Short mmCIF file of C-alpha atoms and ligand atoms in Angstrom, two decimals:
data_model
loop_
_atom_site.label_atom_id
_atom_site.label_comp_id
_atom_site.label_asym_id
_atom_site.label_seq_id
_atom_site.Cartn_x
_atom_site.Cartn_y
_atom_site.Cartn_z
CA MET A 554 0.00 0.00 0.00
CA SER A 555 1.39 3.38 -0.91
CA THR A 556 0.91 6.34 1.39
CA PHE A 557 -0.84 9.42 0.12
CA GLU A 558 -3.24 12.12 1.29
CA ILE A 559 -6.61 12.73 -0.38
CA GLU A 560 -7.11 16.43 -1.15
CA HIS A 561 -9.86 18.49 -2.83
CA GLN A 562 -12.42 17.14 -5.32
CA ILE A 563 -11.41 17.89 -8.92
CA TYR A 564 -14.43 16.55 -10.75
CA GLU A 565 -17.81 14.91 -10.23
CA GLY A 566 -19.33 12.86 -13.04
CA LYS A 567 -22.51 10.81 -13.26
CA ALA A 568 -21.08 7.74 -11.54
CA LYS A 569 -17.71 8.79 -10.10
CA LYS A 570 -15.84 11.54 -8.28
CA ILE A 571 -12.17 12.38 -8.75
CA PHE A 572 -10.00 13.79 -5.96
CA ALA A 573 -6.51 15.28 -6.08
CA THR A 574 -3.83 13.78 -3.85
CA ASN A 575 -0.59 15.16 -2.47
CA ASP A 576 1.12 13.38 -5.39
CA ASP A 577 0.78 15.44 -8.60
CA PHE A 578 0.76 12.27 -10.71
CA LYS A 579 -1.98 10.39 -8.86
CA VAL A 580 -5.69 10.95 -8.23
CA VAL A 581 -8.39 9.07 -6.33
CA MET A 582 -11.43 7.75 -8.17
CA GLU A 583 -14.52 7.22 -5.99
CA PHE A 584 -17.38 5.09 -7.31
CA LYS A 585 -20.80 6.55 -6.48
CA ASN A 586 -24.06 4.70 -5.85
CA ASP A 587 -25.73 6.78 -8.59
CA LEU A 588 -26.83 5.28 -11.85
CA THR A 589 -27.91 7.17 -14.97
CA ALA A 590 -29.04 6.19 -18.44
CA PHE A 591 -29.96 7.85 -21.72
CA ASN A 592 -27.64 10.79 -21.07
CA ALA A 593 -28.86 11.18 -17.54
CA LEU A 594 -32.53 11.46 -18.54
CA LYS A 595 -33.12 8.49 -16.26
CA LYS A 596 -31.57 8.62 -12.80
CA GLY A 597 -31.39 6.12 -9.98
CA GLN A 598 -29.14 4.64 -7.36
CA PHE A 599 -28.78 1.67 -5.07
CA GLU A 600 -26.89 1.00 -1.89
CA GLY A 601 -23.61 -0.78 -2.53
CA LYS A 602 -23.47 0.00 -6.26
CA GLY A 603 -20.23 1.98 -5.96
CA GLU A 604 -18.58 -0.87 -4.07
CA LEU A 605 -19.80 -3.50 -6.54
CA ASN A 606 -18.48 -1.58 -9.55
CA CYS A 607 -15.21 -0.79 -7.82
CA GLU A 608 -14.64 -4.46 -6.94
CA ILE A 609 -15.63 -5.70 -10.41
CA SER A 610 -13.37 -3.11 -12.07
CA THR A 611 -10.50 -4.02 -9.75
CA LEU A 612 -10.73 -7.73 -10.58
CA ILE A 613 -10.84 -6.97 -14.31
CA PHE A 614 -7.98 -4.45 -14.17
CA LYS A 615 -5.79 -7.01 -12.38
CA GLU A 616 -6.45 -9.56 -15.14
CA ILE A 617 -5.74 -7.02 -17.88
CA ALA A 618 -2.49 -6.01 -16.17
CA LYS A 619 -1.33 -9.63 -16.42
CA HIS A 620 -1.32 -9.17 -20.20
CA LYS A 621 1.20 -6.32 -20.01
CA ILE A 622 -1.38 -3.69 -20.92
CA SER A 623 -0.73 -0.35 -19.17
CA LEU A 624 -3.57 0.97 -17.09
CA HIS A 625 -4.29 3.86 -14.75
CA TRP A 626 -5.24 1.62 -11.81
CA ILE A 627 -2.62 1.48 -9.06
CA GLU A 628 -4.48 0.09 -6.07
CA THR A 629 -7.94 -0.21 -4.53
CA PHE A 630 -7.57 1.06 -0.97
CA GLU A 631 -11.22 1.28 0.11
CA LYS A 632 -14.28 -0.64 -1.03
CA ASN A 633 -15.32 2.18 -3.38
CA LYS A 634 -12.03 4.01 -3.95
CA MET A 635 -9.06 3.46 -6.24
CA LEU A 636 -5.76 5.26 -6.50
CA VAL A 637 -5.06 5.82 -10.20
CA GLN A 638 -2.50 7.55 -12.37
CA LYS A 639 -3.50 11.04 -13.44
CA THR A 640 -3.90 11.14 -17.22
CA GLU A 641 -5.25 13.42 -19.87
CA ILE A 642 -8.37 11.57 -21.01
CA ILE A 643 -8.73 11.10 -24.77
CA PRO A 644 -12.33 12.37 -25.31
CA LEU A 645 -13.59 9.16 -26.89
CA GLU A 646 -15.86 6.35 -25.78
CA VAL A 647 -14.31 3.31 -27.39
CA VAL A 648 -17.02 0.71 -27.92
CA VAL A 649 -16.58 -2.90 -28.99
CA ARG A 650 -19.58 -4.97 -30.04
CA ASN A 651 -19.49 -8.74 -30.37
CA ARG A 652 -23.25 -9.12 -30.79
CA ILE A 653 -26.00 -6.80 -31.98
CA ALA A 654 -27.68 -4.91 -29.13
CA GLY A 655 -28.46 -1.45 -27.79
CA SER A 656 -28.08 1.55 -30.07
CA LEU A 657 -26.78 -0.60 -32.96
CA ALA A 658 -29.95 -2.71 -32.95
CA LYS A 659 -32.05 0.46 -32.80
CA LYS A 660 -30.14 2.31 -35.54
CA PHE A 661 -30.39 -0.52 -38.08
CA LYS A 662 -33.70 -1.99 -36.83
CA MET A 663 -32.04 -5.34 -36.25
CA PRO A 664 -32.97 -7.88 -33.58
CA GLU A 665 -30.67 -8.12 -30.57
CA GLY A 666 -28.41 -11.11 -30.12
CA GLU A 667 -26.94 -11.89 -33.53
CA VAL A 668 -23.19 -12.51 -33.40
CA LEU A 669 -21.34 -10.00 -35.60
CA LYS A 670 -18.95 -11.17 -38.31
CA LEU A 671 -16.14 -9.28 -36.60
CA ALA A 672 -15.57 -7.50 -33.31
CA LEU A 673 -17.01 -4.12 -34.28
CA LEU A 674 -14.97 -1.22 -32.92
CA GLU A 675 -16.68 2.16 -32.82
CA PHE A 676 -15.78 5.59 -31.48
CA TYR A 677 -18.15 8.08 -29.87
CA TYR A 678 -17.15 11.63 -28.99
CA LYS A 679 -17.47 12.18 -25.22
CA ASN A 680 -19.77 15.17 -25.02
CA ASP A 681 -22.97 15.13 -22.97
CA GLU A 682 -24.44 18.17 -24.71
CA LEU A 683 -24.12 16.47 -28.11
CA GLN A 684 -25.20 13.13 -26.60
CA ASP A 685 -21.91 11.38 -27.40
CA PRO A 686 -22.19 11.30 -31.23
CA PHE A 687 -20.65 8.53 -33.34
CA VAL A 688 -17.40 9.73 -34.97
CA SER A 689 -15.21 8.32 -37.72
CA ASP A 690 -11.44 7.79 -37.41
CA ASP A 691 -10.82 10.67 -39.82
CA GLN A 692 -13.11 13.02 -37.88
CA ILE A 693 -11.17 12.23 -34.69
CA ILE A 694 -7.87 13.06 -36.36
CA ALA A 695 -9.23 16.08 -38.27
CA PHE A 696 -10.66 17.61 -35.09
CA GLY A 697 -7.42 16.89 -33.21
CA TRP A 698 -9.02 14.66 -30.55
CA SER A 699 -6.29 12.09 -31.17
CA THR A 700 -3.54 11.37 -33.66
CA ALA A 701 -3.47 8.57 -36.23
CA ALA A 702 -0.61 6.92 -34.34
CA ASP A 703 -2.38 7.07 -30.96
CA LEU A 704 -5.63 5.87 -32.49
CA ALA A 705 -3.87 2.82 -33.92
CA ILE A 706 -2.56 2.00 -30.43
CA VAL A 707 -6.02 2.51 -28.90
CA LYS A 708 -7.55 0.11 -31.44
CA LYS A 709 -4.90 -2.56 -30.91
CA ILE A 710 -5.22 -2.47 -27.10
CA THR A 711 -9.02 -2.39 -27.29
CA LEU A 712 -9.22 -5.52 -29.42
CA GLN A 713 -6.76 -7.24 -27.09
CA ILE A 714 -8.95 -6.29 -24.11
CA ASN A 715 -11.99 -7.67 -25.93
CA GLU A 716 -10.30 -11.07 -26.21
CA ILE A 717 -9.28 -11.00 -22.52
CA LEU A 718 -12.78 -10.02 -21.38
CA LYS A 719 -14.56 -12.51 -23.66
CA ASP A 720 -12.41 -15.26 -22.24
CA ILE A 721 -12.98 -14.30 -18.59
CA PHE A 722 -16.75 -13.96 -19.01
CA LYS A 723 -17.05 -17.17 -21.01
CA LYS A 724 -15.65 -18.96 -17.96
CA CYS A 725 -18.29 -17.14 -15.89
CA GLY A 726 -21.08 -18.45 -18.13
CA LEU A 727 -21.70 -14.95 -19.46
CA SER A 728 -21.67 -13.66 -23.03
CA LEU A 729 -19.87 -10.33 -23.53
CA VAL A 730 -22.24 -8.56 -25.92
CA ASP A 731 -20.52 -5.16 -25.93
CA PHE A 732 -18.57 -2.74 -23.74
CA LYS A 733 -17.14 0.76 -23.57
CA ILE A 734 -13.68 1.77 -22.41
CA GLU A 735 -11.69 4.99 -22.24
CA PHE A 736 -8.05 5.82 -22.59
CA GLY A 737 -5.72 8.47 -21.22
CA LYS A 738 -2.35 9.81 -22.22
CA LEU A 739 0.50 10.23 -19.74
CA PRO A 740 2.93 13.17 -19.94
CA SER A 741 5.42 10.62 -21.35
CA GLY A 742 3.05 10.08 -24.31
CA GLU A 743 2.13 6.56 -23.23
CA ILE A 744 -1.49 5.56 -23.85
CA ILE A 745 -3.09 3.81 -20.89
CA LEU A 746 -6.46 2.25 -20.12
CA ALA A 747 -8.47 4.61 -17.88
CA ASP A 748 -11.96 4.95 -16.33
CA GLU A 749 -13.69 1.72 -15.22
CA ILE A 750 -14.85 -1.61 -16.60
CA SER A 751 -18.08 -2.48 -14.84
CA PRO A 752 -21.66 -3.59 -15.57
CA ASP A 753 -22.46 0.12 -16.11
CA SER A 754 -20.36 0.03 -19.28
CA MET A 755 -20.80 -3.56 -20.53
CA ARG A 756 -23.60 -5.79 -21.72
CA LEU A 757 -23.39 -9.26 -20.23
CA TRP A 758 -26.00 -11.92 -20.91
CA ASP A 759 -26.32 -15.32 -19.28
CA SER A 760 -24.83 -17.71 -21.86
CA VAL A 761 -27.71 -20.18 -21.51
CA THR A 762 -30.81 -18.10 -20.82
CA ASN A 763 -29.68 -14.76 -22.37
CA GLU A 764 -30.83 -13.03 -19.17
CA LYS A 765 -29.37 -9.50 -19.06
CA MET A 766 -27.21 -8.94 -15.97
CA ASP A 767 -25.92 -5.40 -16.65
CA LYS A 768 -27.18 -1.80 -16.69
CA ASP A 769 -29.89 -2.68 -19.25
CA ARG A 770 -31.80 -3.98 -16.18
CA PHE A 771 -31.91 -0.36 -15.02
CA ARG A 772 -32.35 1.23 -18.47
CA PHE A 773 -35.39 -0.89 -19.30
CA ASP A 774 -36.64 -1.93 -15.83
CA LEU A 775 -35.87 -5.59 -16.49
CA GLY A 776 -35.29 -6.73 -12.93
CA ASP A 777 -33.37 -6.10 -9.75
CA VAL A 778 -30.23 -4.23 -10.79
CA LYS A 779 -28.21 -5.04 -7.68
CA THR A 780 -28.83 -8.77 -8.10
CA GLY A 781 -27.47 -8.58 -11.66
CA TYR A 782 -24.30 -6.76 -10.60
CA GLN A 783 -23.81 -9.02 -7.55
CA THR A 784 -24.17 -12.13 -9.75
CA ILE A 785 -21.46 -10.81 -12.10
CA LEU A 786 -19.13 -10.15 -9.15
CA ASN A 787 -19.77 -13.57 -7.59
CA LYS A 788 -19.04 -15.34 -10.88
CA LEU A 789 -15.85 -13.30 -11.43
CA LYS A 790 -14.64 -14.17 -7.93
CA GLU A 791 -15.23 -17.88 -8.56
CA VAL A 792 -13.37 -17.82 -11.88
CA LEU A 793 -10.49 -15.53 -10.96
CA SER A 794 -9.63 -16.88 -7.49
P1 LIG B 1609 -24.94 1.50 -26.96
O1 LIG B 1609 -25.50 0.25 -27.53
O2 LIG B 1609 -25.92 2.28 -26.13
O3 LIG B 1609 -24.28 2.35 -28.00
O4 LIG B 1609 -23.79 1.07 -25.93
C1 LIG B 1609 -22.74 0.20 -26.28
C2 LIG B 1609 -21.98 -0.18 -25.04
O5 LIG B 1609 -21.30 0.96 -24.50
C3 LIG B 1609 -22.84 -0.70 -23.89
O6 LIG B 1609 -22.16 -1.78 -23.27
C4 LIG B 1609 -22.95 0.43 -22.93
C5 LIG B 1609 -21.72 1.21 -23.18
N1 LIG B 1609 -21.94 2.64 -23.01
C6 LIG B 1609 -21.41 3.32 -21.94
O7 LIG B 1609 -20.76 2.73 -21.10
N2 LIG B 1609 -21.64 4.65 -21.84
C7 LIG B 1609 -22.38 5.36 -22.71
O8 LIG B 1609 -22.53 6.56 -22.56
C8 LIG B 1609 -22.93 4.64 -23.82
C9 LIG B 1609 -23.78 5.33 -24.84
C10 LIG B 1609 -22.69 3.29 -23.94
N1 LIG B 1610 -23.95 6.44 -19.53
C1 LIG B 1610 -24.95 7.26 -20.18
C2 LIG B 1610 -25.77 8.01 -19.15
O1 LIG B 1610 -25.49 7.94 -18.00
C3 LIG B 1610 -25.76 6.51 -21.18
C4 LIG B 1610 -26.17 5.09 -20.86
O2 LIG B 1610 -25.40 4.34 -20.27
O3 LIG B 1610 -27.31 4.70 -21.23
O4 LIG B 1610 -26.68 8.70 -19.43
#
């Protein structure tokens, strides 16, 4: 355990708060119990949600680190708090889809569930006011949100993470339908995995029954949200111990 002091709050988002520390290169990420959907049009919360997402993210980050992928996570020092490297976040939501669901199903009027012919990587511009619009690679480079070289690294790491996650969740009896990740850039120029990987930002279906275990339970009132998240955590613990 490293020693550090938590200082003032730098930022509060929909599901997390960020605090400065006495180390200029490290910040604390606190997971809140709040839950939002559809660009915060729908709001909710449940007791223990921050802790569940923090523990799920921690387990996943540890697995990803084993594959020599650089990430912002340093340590989880409280049930809902991580110490992470401070990075400049690349303003992109990097989405991978293995099966048709969510906004893709809606956009093309296709039924959910079909397995895609390739892992479909998409970028969305992180901007609440614009409701995170889809952006092309060339738009990202033209607007200066990232460079061609950095984008190539982001894609490579993202597809690697997809393979790691698919494998972990297959062992859990869950199908990884899609997920969203974010990246940051260190002062050294290194691109690292940032944010969180939790049921807020993934779609996970029971491999046998197709029951949805993730935030879609909240988005569409499909069942007890906490039970879904707790089931994911329990399965991860069984598989990763
Ligand atoms: P979508 O089908 O709504 O585009 O979402 C694809 C995946 O990305 C899904 O697992 C949820 C995740 N996601 C986020 O984590 N944050 C977001 O703001 C959005 C739109 C999607
Ligand atoms: N994360 C977004 C929100 O909080 C969208 C979503 O997950 O549905 O509004």
